[in-house]
Each structure stands twice: as C-alpha cells, then as structure tokens.
Amino acid sequence: WKFQWLYLLYRWIMAIFFFVWLFFIGFDDVNGGVKFFIYLTNWAYLVWTTYLIWSATSSTCTFLYFHFLCKQKFVDEYNEIDVNICSHELVLDDRPTGCCGKTGDRTFWYQKIDWVLYTVGTSMAVTVCILYWSLIYNPDEEPPYNIYGGVNLVTHAVN
C-alpha cells in the first residue's frame, strides 16, 4: 500500500482542479450565471466534476478504512505484527459463477454511484468534445487570451 497515497493525491488534485474551474465557468459572462444549465457543455462538466469529487472521497474513505481501521497490532514477546481484521476474501455461496469466475461478488452502493457517474460523465465529455470541435469551433476566430479562453479550453478539450 506504499504507493496508494500517490493515487489518492492524483484523485484529489484532479477533483480540486475541476472544482475550481467549475467556479470560473459558473461566473463567466458568456455561459455562466442564469444561462449555466442551458448548455450541454456545462452539464457534462458538472457531471464529470461530481464524479471526480465522489471518486476521490470514496477512494480516500476506502483507503482509510482498509489501511488504518482494519489493522490491529498484536505484540508478542519478540515483535509487533500487523493483522488485518477486515475480511478481503470473497464469500462463496451457491450462486452461479459471476464475472471472471468469481462467486459472491458484491458491489457496494458507493461503487454503484461511482460507476454511474463515470459512465455518464465520460459519455457526455466525449460527445461534447466531438460536437464542439466539429460543429461549433471556428478556427478563423482569434482565440481570446483571457479567462474565457481558458474556460473554453477546459470545458471542451480537457473535460
């Protein structure tokens, strides 16, 4: 678990980055304010940001649970031993074999929310990117070198 904290750091950096840009988008004169919810781009960005925040939070909670709360230290006369008191084993039951030959698979409620947000968010992001760059973007226009140019780039390319 030595490098899992790097993954959590990556999750939180992405979540914070997109969350900060969400404020720039919401307060932007061109597509923010009262017009925020009429653009598919903003809906896609909102769903993706929600996914990133949810995923970072659930990953952190899972990491903390399994690496700190589930460990108990047993000290014998010679050394200290970490013992995991949470079961990571799959419970075998009489159900038919599931994915990859495993039985007793269980998806928790927070994983289902994560899965739905990811599926919807990635589909919307790809759709918005393709539609914007193929139908709306005009390469003859000079791109603005202000916050709107950044908002445009983040919502249509980075998203």
XYZ file of C-alpha atoms in Angstrom:
159
model
C 0.000 0.000 0.000
C 3.112 2.105 -0.108
C 2.189 3.976 -3.310
C -1.579 4.133 -2.938
C -1.324 7.570 -1.379
C 0.034 8.824 -4.735
C -3.152 7.611 -6.384
C -5.212 9.425 -3.758
C -3.158 12.566 -4.297
C -3.792 12.322 -8.039
C -7.548 11.875 -7.398
C -7.695 14.944 -5.161
C -5.605 17.127 -7.499
C -7.958 16.316 -10.373
C -11.070 16.888 -8.237
C -9.813 20.238 -6.955
C -8.670 21.352 -10.419
C -12.061 20.687 -11.996
C -13.933 22.099 -9.000
C -12.012 25.400 -9.197
C -12.689 25.659 -12.925
C -16.367 24.991 -12.230
C -16.495 28.340 -10.431
C -14.842 30.104 -13.376
C -17.407 28.539 -15.701
C -20.338 29.414 -13.437
C -19.353 33.047 -13.083
C -18.323 33.507 -16.700
C -20.324 36.161 -18.583
C -20.636 34.100 -21.767
C -22.063 30.832 -20.489
C -22.388 31.240 -16.732
C -24.902 32.750 -14.376
C -28.536 32.148 -15.243
C -27.570 30.511 -18.562
C -25.407 27.854 -16.915
C -27.895 24.978 -17.173
C -28.907 25.535 -20.808
C -25.581 24.311 -22.219
C -24.766 20.618 -22.601
C -21.104 21.507 -22.075
C -21.835 22.762 -18.569
C -23.927 19.709 -17.713
C -21.115 17.418 -18.878
C -18.560 19.388 -16.893
C -20.779 19.334 -13.787
C -21.289 15.556 -14.004
C -17.559 14.956 -14.545
C -16.612 17.211 -11.617
C -19.177 15.437 -9.423
C -17.653 12.108 -10.441
C -14.127 13.267 -9.608
C -15.154 14.572 -6.186
C -17.183 11.438 -5.421
C -14.393 9.163 -6.594
C -11.723 10.990 -4.586
C -13.891 10.883 -1.483
C -14.840 7.210 -1.801
C -11.259 6.202 -2.620
C -9.990 8.085 0.419
C -12.623 6.553 2.704
C -11.858 3.063 1.406
C -8.120 3.622 1.791
C -8.505 4.879 5.351
C -10.865 2.069 6.250
C -8.707 -0.784 4.984
C -5.326 0.604 5.932
C -5.962 2.169 9.295
C -9.206 0.990 10.865
C -8.890 -2.661 9.864
C -5.419 -3.170 11.217
C -4.788 -4.222 14.726
C -1.393 -4.546 16.252
C -0.621 -7.689 18.130
C 2.515 -7.561 20.180
C 4.148 -10.743 21.240
C 7.340 -11.111 23.200
C 9.578 -10.572 20.196
C 7.936 -8.258 17.673
C 4.863 -6.306 16.650
C 2.624 -7.858 13.990
C 0.024 -6.058 11.859
C -3.054 -8.212 11.392
C -5.863 -7.242 9.064
C -9.153 -7.820 10.886
C -11.351 -6.929 7.874
C -12.130 -9.740 5.522
C -10.939 -9.232 1.962
C -11.967 -12.722 0.944
C -14.930 -13.365 -1.281
C -17.766 -15.176 0.376
C -18.528 -18.295 -1.609
C -22.154 -19.156 -1.961
C -24.435 -21.226 -4.153
C -24.971 -18.539 -6.770
C -23.787 -19.155 -10.316
C -20.310 -18.021 -11.219
C -20.108 -14.292 -11.924
C -17.586 -12.151 -13.718
C -14.160 -13.683 -14.235
C -15.143 -16.912 -12.477
C -15.646 -15.262 -9.095
C -18.597 -16.099 -6.944
C -20.095 -13.935 -4.270
C -19.095 -10.657 -5.914
C -20.542 -7.630 -4.189
C -20.689 -4.071 -5.414
C -21.247 -1.561 -2.647
C -23.687 1.357 -3.025
C -20.941 3.971 -3.256
C -19.247 1.947 -6.007
C -22.503 1.879 -7.969
C -22.795 5.669 -7.735
C -19.167 5.975 -8.834
C -19.814 3.656 -11.769
C -22.911 5.574 -12.942
C -21.201 8.974 -12.649
C -18.150 7.697 -14.538
C -20.207 6.127 -17.322
C -22.437 9.163 -17.810
C -19.577 11.648 -17.369
C -17.234 10.073 -19.906
C -20.007 9.637 -22.468
C -21.054 13.254 -22.109
C -17.459 14.525 -22.244
C -16.674 12.674 -25.461
C -19.974 13.789 -27.035
C -19.420 17.437 -26.101
C -15.836 17.351 -27.343
C -16.770 15.863 -30.714
C -19.796 18.123 -31.228
C -17.980 21.297 -30.232
C -14.819 20.797 -32.265
C -16.654 19.528 -35.351
C -19.721 21.813 -35.425
C -19.188 24.954 -33.353
C -15.473 25.776 -33.243
C -14.370 28.362 -35.793
C -10.596 28.251 -36.416
C -10.696 31.659 -38.172
C -11.653 33.436 -34.961
C -8.819 34.704 -32.820
C -8.950 32.826 -29.504
C -9.324 35.141 -26.537
C -6.350 35.218 -24.191
C -8.386 35.786 -21.064
C -10.336 33.671 -18.633
C -12.925 32.837 -21.312
C -10.223 31.261 -23.462
C -9.248 29.098 -20.508
C -12.872 28.197 -19.792
C -13.383 27.276 -23.434
C -10.295 25.075 -23.465
C -11.027 23.347 -20.150
C -14.688 22.652 -20.903
C -14.232 21.464 -24.474
C -10.780 19.842 -24.558
C -9.649 18.918 -21.043
C -13.061 17.724 -19.933
